[in-house]
Short mmCIF file of C-alpha atoms in Angstrom, two decimals:
data_model
loop_
_atom_site.label_atom_id
_atom_site.label_comp_id
_atom_site.label_asym_id
_atom_site.label_seq_id
_atom_site.Cartn_x
_atom_site.Cartn_y
_atom_site.Cartn_z
CA UNK A 89 0.07 -0.01 -0.02
CA UNK A 90 1.37 3.44 -1.02
CA UNK A 91 1.72 6.26 1.60
CA UNK A 92 -1.09 8.35 0.45
CA UNK A 93 -3.54 5.24 0.40
CA UNK A 94 -2.33 4.40 3.73
CA UNK A 95 -2.91 7.95 5.01
CA UNK A 96 -6.41 8.10 3.69
CA UNK A 97 -7.07 4.63 5.12
CA UNK A 98 -6.24 5.58 8.66
CA UNK A 99 -7.38 8.89 8.74
CA UNK A 100 -10.81 7.68 7.66
CA UNK A 101 -10.50 5.19 10.42
CA UNK A 102 -9.73 7.70 12.92
CA UNK A 103 -12.30 10.03 12.10
CA UNK A 104 -15.10 7.43 12.39
CA UNK A 105 -13.60 5.90 15.87
CA UNK A 106 -13.92 9.57 17.27
CA UNK A 107 -17.32 9.94 15.21
CA UNK A 108 -16.16 13.18 13.79
CA UNK A 109 -18.75 15.21 11.99
CA UNK A 110 -17.71 16.76 8.56
CA UNK A 111 -19.92 19.77 8.84
CA UNK A 112 -17.97 20.98 12.02
CA UNK A 113 -14.24 19.33 11.28
CA UNK A 114 -12.08 19.74 8.10
CA UNK A 115 -9.65 17.47 6.75
CA UNK A 116 -8.03 17.37 3.32
CA UNK A 117 -5.15 14.95 2.10
CA UNK A 118 -3.11 15.53 -0.84
CA UNK A 119 -0.11 14.62 -2.63
CA UNK A 120 2.33 17.66 -3.11
CA UNK A 121 4.17 18.28 -6.57
CA UNK A 122 6.42 17.77 -7.98
CA UNK A 123 7.19 14.18 -7.15
CA UNK A 124 4.58 13.34 -4.93
CA UNK A 125 7.37 12.61 -2.04
CA UNK A 126 5.19 14.54 0.59
CA UNK A 127 1.63 14.23 1.43
CA UNK A 128 -0.05 16.85 3.49
CA UNK A 129 -2.87 16.53 5.49
CA UNK A 130 -5.01 19.53 6.59
CA UNK A 131 -7.12 19.40 9.88
CA UNK A 132 -8.88 21.97 11.95
CA UNK A 133 -8.75 19.75 14.67
CA UNK A 134 -5.13 19.95 16.57
CA UNK A 135 -5.84 16.30 18.32
CA UNK A 136 -5.84 14.73 14.59
CA UNK A 137 -2.58 16.37 14.06
CA UNK A 138 -0.89 14.54 17.03
CA UNK A 139 -2.38 11.37 16.82
CA UNK A 140 -2.42 10.75 12.99
CA UNK A 141 1.29 10.20 12.76
CA UNK A 142 1.24 8.06 15.87
CA UNK A 143 -1.25 6.00 14.38
CA UNK A 144 0.55 5.76 11.20
CA UNK A 145 3.70 4.58 12.92
CA UNK A 146 5.99 7.08 11.34
CA UNK A 147 9.31 7.47 12.85
CA UNK A 148 11.61 10.52 12.66
CA UNK A 149 13.29 9.28 9.28
CA UNK A 150 9.63 8.79 7.73
CA UNK A 151 8.19 11.90 9.34
CA UNK A 152 9.36 13.66 6.43
CA UNK A 153 7.11 12.38 4.19
CA UNK A 154 4.09 13.52 6.24
CA UNK A 155 3.13 17.29 6.37
CA UNK A 156 0.25 17.81 8.55
CA UNK A 157 -1.21 21.44 8.63
CA UNK A 158 -3.36 22.68 11.34
CA UNK A 159 -5.84 25.42 10.30
CA UNK A 160 -6.09 28.23 10.39
CA UNK A 161 -3.46 28.71 7.68
CA UNK A 162 -0.86 31.28 8.25
CA UNK A 163 -1.19 34.92 6.67
CA UNK A 164 -4.95 35.01 7.17
CA UNK A 165 -7.13 37.76 9.38
CA UNK A 166 -8.10 36.59 12.79
CA UNK A 167 -11.83 37.29 11.93
CA UNK A 168 -14.03 38.42 9.33
CA UNK A 169 -17.44 39.63 9.07
CA UNK A 170 -20.12 39.22 6.75
CA UNK A 171 -20.54 42.37 4.74
CA UNK A 172 -23.69 41.53 2.80
CA UNK A 173 -27.32 41.48 4.20
CA UNK A 174 -27.05 37.81 3.75
CA UNK A 175 -24.19 35.49 2.86
CA UNK A 176 -24.23 32.15 1.71
CA UNK A 177 -22.01 29.61 2.83
CA UNK A 178 -21.28 26.49 0.66
CA UNK A 179 -20.03 23.20 0.86
CA UNK A 180 -17.42 23.58 -1.46
CA UNK A 181 -15.53 26.73 -2.95
CA UNK A 182 -18.14 27.11 -5.95
CA UNK A 183 -21.15 28.69 -6.57
CA UNK A 184 -23.18 25.67 -7.83
CA UNK A 185 -22.03 23.89 -4.58
CA UNK A 186 -24.72 22.94 -1.89
CA UNK A 187 -25.89 25.99 0.20
CA UNK A 188 -25.38 24.48 3.88
CA UNK A 189 -26.23 27.79 5.86
CA UNK A 190 -26.05 31.53 5.95
CA UNK A 191 -24.43 34.38 7.70
CA UNK A 192 -26.06 38.05 8.30
CA UNK A 193 -24.54 41.10 7.98
CA UNK A 194 -21.96 41.73 10.98
CA UNK A 195 -21.72 38.00 11.70
CA UNK A 196 -18.09 37.15 12.86
CA UNK A 197 -16.53 34.23 11.43
CA UNK A 198 -13.06 32.66 11.40
CA UNK A 199 -11.15 32.22 8.18
CA UNK A 200 -9.31 28.58 8.10
CA UNK A 201 -7.72 28.65 4.55
CA UNK A 202 -8.36 30.68 1.18
CA UNK A 203 -8.60 29.17 -2.44
CA UNK A 204 -8.84 31.80 -4.93
CA UNK A 205 -12.04 34.06 -4.09
CA UNK A 206 -13.13 31.99 -1.77
CA UNK A 207 -12.68 31.51 2.33
CA UNK A 208 -13.25 28.25 4.25
CA UNK A 209 -14.66 29.60 7.41
CA UNK A 210 -15.70 28.23 11.06
CA UNK A 211 -19.05 29.98 12.02
CA UNK A 212 -20.29 30.35 15.64
CA UNK A 213 -22.13 27.33 15.69
CA UNK A 214 -19.40 25.49 14.69
CA UNK A 215 -20.29 24.88 11.35
CA UNK A 216 -17.80 25.07 8.41
CA UNK A 217 -18.07 26.25 5.04
CA UNK A 218 -17.21 28.12 2.22
CA UNK A 219 -17.92 31.99 1.62
CA UNK A 220 -16.97 34.07 -1.43
CA UNK A 221 -14.71 36.98 -0.57
CA UNK A 222 -16.97 39.66 -1.92
CA UNK A 223 -19.32 39.18 1.10
CA UNK A 224 -16.53 39.56 3.83
CA UNK A 225 -14.47 42.31 5.09
CA UNK A 226 -11.25 41.77 7.56
CA UNK A 227 -12.67 42.41 11.47
CA UNK A 228 -10.09 42.19 14.13
CA UNK A 229 -11.90 40.50 17.09
CA UNK A 230 -11.24 43.04 19.47
CA UNK A 231 -12.73 45.69 16.80
CA UNK A 232 -15.83 43.73 16.25
CA UNK A 233 -16.30 43.14 20.04
CA UNK A 234 -16.02 46.91 20.46
CA UNK A 235 -18.48 47.40 17.60
CA UNK A 236 -20.91 45.13 19.45
CA UNK A 237 -20.59 46.76 22.71
CA UNK A 238 -21.63 50.06 21.15
CA UNK A 239 -24.33 48.69 18.87
CA UNK A 240 -27.37 49.36 21.47
CA UNK A 241 -29.88 48.44 18.74
CA UNK A 242 -30.62 45.74 15.75
CA UNK A 243 -33.04 45.47 12.97
CA UNK A 244 -36.22 44.65 14.21
CA UNK A 245 -38.19 43.68 11.04
CA UNK A 246 -37.74 41.09 8.66
CA UNK A 247 -36.68 43.38 5.86
CA UNK A 248 -35.40 46.65 6.22
CA UNK A 249 -32.98 48.91 4.09
CA UNK A 250 -30.03 51.35 5.06
CA UNK A 251 -30.56 54.55 2.63
CA UNK A 252 -28.04 57.40 1.71
CA UNK A 253 -30.28 60.10 2.91
CA UNK A 254 -33.32 59.98 5.53
CA UNK A 255 -35.72 60.08 2.48
CA UNK A 256 -37.42 56.86 0.95
CA UNK A 257 -36.49 58.52 -2.59
CA UNK A 258 -32.71 58.08 -1.71
CA UNK A 259 -30.50 55.47 -3.01
CA UNK A 260 -29.71 52.32 -0.86
CA UNK A 261 -26.49 51.54 0.77
CA UNK A 262 -27.56 48.06 1.59
CA UNK A 263 -30.55 46.02 2.58
CA UNK A 264 -30.93 44.63 5.93
CA UNK A 265 -32.47 41.50 7.66
CA UNK A 266 -33.55 40.92 11.12
CA UNK A 267 -31.18 40.92 13.97
CA UNK A 268 -28.30 42.76 12.40
CA UNK A 269 -26.44 45.20 14.79
CA UNK A 270 -26.51 48.97 14.44
CA UNK A 271 -25.30 52.00 16.20
CA UNK A 272 -28.24 54.05 15.92
CA UNK A 273 -28.44 58.08 16.71
CA UNK A 274 -31.21 60.62 16.13
CA UNK A 275 -31.04 61.66 12.44
CA UNK A 276 -32.75 64.80 12.79
CA UNK A 277 -35.48 64.07 10.62
CA UNK A 278 -38.67 62.55 12.61
CA UNK A 279 -39.12 58.81 11.64
CA UNK A 280 -35.18 58.15 10.82
CA UNK A 281 -32.22 57.03 12.78
CA UNK A 282 -28.63 57.64 11.57
CA UNK A 283 -26.99 54.26 11.73
CA UNK A 284 -23.34 52.98 11.55
CA UNK A 285 -23.15 49.44 10.06
CA UNK A 286 -20.97 46.44 11.13
CA UNK A 287 -18.48 47.19 8.40
CA UNK A 288 -18.27 50.95 9.23
CA UNK A 289 -20.98 52.10 6.12
CA UNK A 290 -23.29 54.66 7.12
CA UNK A 291 -26.73 55.55 6.20
CA UNK A 292 -30.44 56.03 7.54
CA UNK A 293 -33.10 53.48 8.98
CA UNK A 294 -36.42 54.15 9.32
CA UNK A 295 -36.84 54.33 13.27
CA UNK A 296 -39.77 52.03 13.45
CA UNK A 297 -37.84 49.33 11.82
CA UNK A 298 -35.15 49.31 14.83
CA UNK A 299 -35.21 48.06 18.09
CA UNK A 300 -32.77 47.89 21.42
CA UNK A 301 -30.83 44.74 21.45
CA UNK A 302 -32.60 42.64 24.09
CA UNK A 303 -30.52 42.17 27.35
CA UNK A 304 -28.96 38.77 28.12
CA UNK A 305 -31.11 37.06 30.69
CA UNK A 306 -34.01 34.49 30.90
CA UNK A 307 -35.53 33.62 27.45
CA UNK A 308 -39.07 34.00 27.34
CA UNK A 309 -40.90 31.22 25.85
CA UNK A 310 -44.15 33.72 25.19
CA UNK A 311 -41.34 35.87 22.99
CA UNK A 312 -40.03 32.92 21.43
CA UNK A 313 -43.37 32.01 19.85
CA UNK A 314 -44.17 35.73 18.91
CA UNK A 315 -40.68 35.88 16.82
CA UNK A 316 -41.35 32.63 15.17
CA UNK A 317 -44.60 33.86 14.10
CA UNK A 318 -43.34 36.80 12.41
CA UNK A 319 -41.80 34.49 9.64
CA UNK A 320 -45.00 32.87 8.47
CA UNK A 321 -45.44 32.24 4.72
CA UNK A 322 -41.52 32.43 4.14
CA UNK A 323 -40.31 30.41 1.43
CA UNK A 324 -38.64 26.97 2.01
CA UNK A 325 -34.97 27.41 0.99
CA UNK A 326 -32.51 24.38 1.75
CA UNK A 327 -29.42 25.87 3.57
CA UNK A 328 -31.55 29.04 4.48
CA UNK A 329 -31.78 30.81 7.97
CA UNK A 330 -33.04 34.46 7.06
CA UNK A 331 -36.29 35.78 6.21
CA UNK A 332 -35.36 35.47 2.65
CA UNK A 333 -35.69 31.72 3.11
CA UNK A 334 -35.63 29.09 5.59
CA UNK A 335 -34.77 25.38 6.11
CA UNK A 336 -36.51 23.72 9.23
CA UNK A 337 -33.51 23.65 11.44
CA UNK A 338 -32.50 27.29 10.16
CA UNK A 339 -35.78 28.45 11.32
CA UNK A 340 -35.33 27.04 14.74
CA UNK A 341 -31.85 28.43 15.15
CA UNK A 342 -32.81 32.03 13.95
CA UNK A 343 -35.55 31.99 16.51
CA UNK A 344 -33.40 31.27 19.29
CA UNK A 345 -30.46 33.02 18.21
CA UNK A 346 -32.40 36.35 17.80
CA UNK A 347 -33.28 35.86 21.52
CA UNK A 348 -29.56 35.18 22.54
CA UNK A 349 -29.07 31.39 22.25
CA UNK A 350 -26.80 29.69 19.78
CA UNK A 351 -28.20 26.26 18.43
CA UNK A 352 -26.74 23.81 16.41
CA UNK A 353 -27.49 24.02 12.65
CA UNK A 354 -28.92 20.86 11.48
CA UNK A 355 -31.99 18.86 13.19
CA UNK A 356 -29.86 15.89 13.90
CA UNK A 357 -27.45 18.09 15.84
CA UNK A 358 -30.35 19.94 17.55
CA UNK A 359 -32.02 16.36 18.45
CA UNK A 360 -29.06 16.06 20.79
CA UNK A 361 -29.18 19.60 22.59
CA UNK A 362 -31.09 20.25 25.43
CA UNK A 363 -32.75 17.62 28.06
CA UNK A 364 -35.17 15.24 26.37
CA UNK A 365 -39.06 15.21 27.43
CA UNK A 366 -40.09 11.59 27.87
CA UNK A 367 -43.77 12.30 26.55
CA UNK A 368 -45.72 11.63 23.41
CA UNK A 369 -48.62 13.66 25.07
CA UNK A 370 -49.14 17.04 23.31
CA UNK A 371 -50.54 18.82 26.46
CA UNK A 372 -47.33 18.24 28.47
CA UNK A 373 -45.23 20.18 25.75
CA UNK A 374 -43.88 23.71 26.31
CA UNK A 375 -43.88 26.54 23.77
CA UNK A 376 -40.30 26.61 22.53
CA UNK A 377 -39.68 22.79 22.82
CA UNK A 378 -38.09 21.22 19.61
CA UNK A 379 -40.23 18.38 18.14
CA UNK A 380 -38.03 16.29 15.79
CA UNK A 381 -38.93 13.76 12.90
CA UNK A 382 -37.56 10.84 10.95
CA UNK A 383 -38.74 8.08 8.88
CA UNK A 384 -36.61 6.02 10.89
CA UNK A 385 -35.63 6.55 14.59
CA UNK A 386 -32.01 6.70 13.98
CA UNK A 387 -32.19 9.67 11.60
CA UNK A 388 -33.74 12.91 12.28
CA UNK A 389 -34.26 14.76 8.95
CA UNK A 390 -37.06 17.37 10.47
CA UNK A 391 -37.45 19.78 13.29
CA UNK A 392 -40.54 21.95 14.52
CA UNK A 393 -41.22 24.55 17.64
CA UNK A 394 -43.82 23.97 20.17
CA UNK A 395 -46.43 26.37 19.95
CA UNK A 396 -49.75 26.98 22.57
CA UNK A 397 -52.92 24.88 21.82
CA UNK A 398 -51.12 21.71 20.43
CA UNK A 399 -49.68 23.35 17.40
CA UNK A 400 -46.08 23.70 16.14
CA UNK A 401 -44.12 26.17 13.77
CA UNK A 402 -42.30 24.50 10.89
CA UNK A 403 -40.49 25.26 7.25
CA UNK A 404 -42.16 22.72 5.42
CA UNK A 405 -42.73 24.09 1.69
CA UNK A 406 -42.86 27.84 3.75
CA UNK A 407 -42.90 28.37 7.33
CA UNK A 408 -46.30 27.30 8.39
CA UNK A 409 -48.30 26.12 11.55
CA UNK A 410 -49.43 22.53 12.09
CA UNK A 411 -50.67 20.25 14.64
CA UNK A 412 -50.20 16.45 15.91
CA UNK A 413 -53.46 16.24 16.94
CA UNK A 414 -55.55 14.16 14.68
CA UNK A 415 -58.81 16.01 15.65
CA UNK A 416 -57.36 19.56 14.91
CA UNK A 417 -57.92 21.02 11.32
CA UNK A 418 -54.39 21.54 10.97
CA UNK A 419 -53.21 18.48 11.57
CA UNK A 420 -50.44 16.93 9.64
CA UNK A 421 -50.41 13.39 8.40
CA UNK A 422 -47.53 13.14 7.07
CA UNK A 423 -45.25 13.90 10.15
CA UNK A 424 -47.51 12.28 12.73
CA UNK A 425 -45.86 8.96 12.31
CA UNK A 426 -42.63 10.32 11.93
CA UNK A 427 -42.50 12.08 15.22
CA UNK A 428 -39.43 10.70 17.06
CA UNK A 429 -38.86 12.58 19.95
CA UNK A 430 -38.75 16.33 22.02
CA UNK A 431 -35.83 18.30 23.36
CA UNK A 432 -36.32 21.75 25.52
CA UNK A 433 -33.20 23.80 24.42
CA UNK A 434 -34.05 26.35 27.44
CA UNK A 435 -32.72 23.30 29.89
CA UNK A 436 -29.41 23.37 28.61
CA UNK A 437 -27.21 24.86 30.71
CA UNK A 438 -24.02 27.03 29.98
CA UNK A 439 -24.97 27.89 26.55
CA UNK A 440 -26.71 31.15 26.21
CA UNK A 441 -24.30 33.70 24.32
CA UNK A 442 -23.85 37.55 23.95
CA UNK A 443 -24.12 38.71 21.02
CA UNK A 444 -21.30 39.01 18.92
CA UNK A 445 -19.69 35.73 20.05
CA UNK A 446 -15.92 35.35 19.35
CA UNK A 447 -15.82 32.17 17.01
CA UNK A 448 -12.41 31.45 17.80
CA UNK A 449 -13.93 30.04 20.80
CA UNK A 450 -15.70 27.24 18.61
CA UNK A 451 -19.28 26.16 20.44
CA UNK A 452 -19.14 22.52 21.27
CA UNK A 453 -22.57 21.14 21.93
CA UNK A 454 -22.89 18.16 24.34
CA UNK A 455 -24.79 15.07 22.79
CA UNK A 456 -26.98 14.76 26.20
#
């Protein structure tokens, strides 16, 4: 067996043993030119960098044939922020590649490597993906933290825009989505606020479109419900987690994020977050609990959020309300037999995070 094949097989076995998730851990093996005498292995987890040579049994004389690089690559900024209202995050550095998630204006990401006009980035929920360079600007973490400290307001409606003047006929600076942090001041014109945006741009936003950033504290189940219902009718978008389009787990993640709690990105990840409710009785569920669905118990593929009155909110073609009660007019039979469990994200200690969480501190979510 040649060295390249041996490294690939050993790395695959190591990842399987550790239950490593490719959505949150990056590995890449390549044979370097001109003669292929060196195999380079990129890893985002330092533990893998230490373990791989030991598992291969490489001594000091053979070690030069293996080069292990721990990301981030040298020369990259310590942080970058999204500079578009919504920035797509893709599985591979290519526009036709699968959309896996999104970040919004001002979200801080950690760049790990660059390929052409694309950056592999880690998001504050631990997810990895590729973002086109035109959506990003460099932002030292300390500078971003200072902006977040000053930004006492955020966009409070699903869609808004910053304009060049406090006049609806003026040109746009950018469009905005709910949750975008702002530094807001009086504009001198009634009904408008002069704002500073996360990347330093300035403009004017209609005053009713902004709200004070909520203080950190106990999350209200009633407010979670109210926030979720604001997204009714928004179309389904695979990988979407903004009012421009949601998938099921993106909807749940956005609702909770707007209240200061960062959940894992995908429904199967969310199904391991927070204590389980051991019940199948709809009357025992609390608003904000999460319902999980799958054709087989071992594979969760859908999530919804519990509402009052035996209802739940989910992205299913569009953001909609349904029920698991066969006697309810909003009963959804296609999901009734696939209900696999319930979790309470608010019962998970230690995971409320401040706005502008530092992505260098990768969120690690417990399985139970």
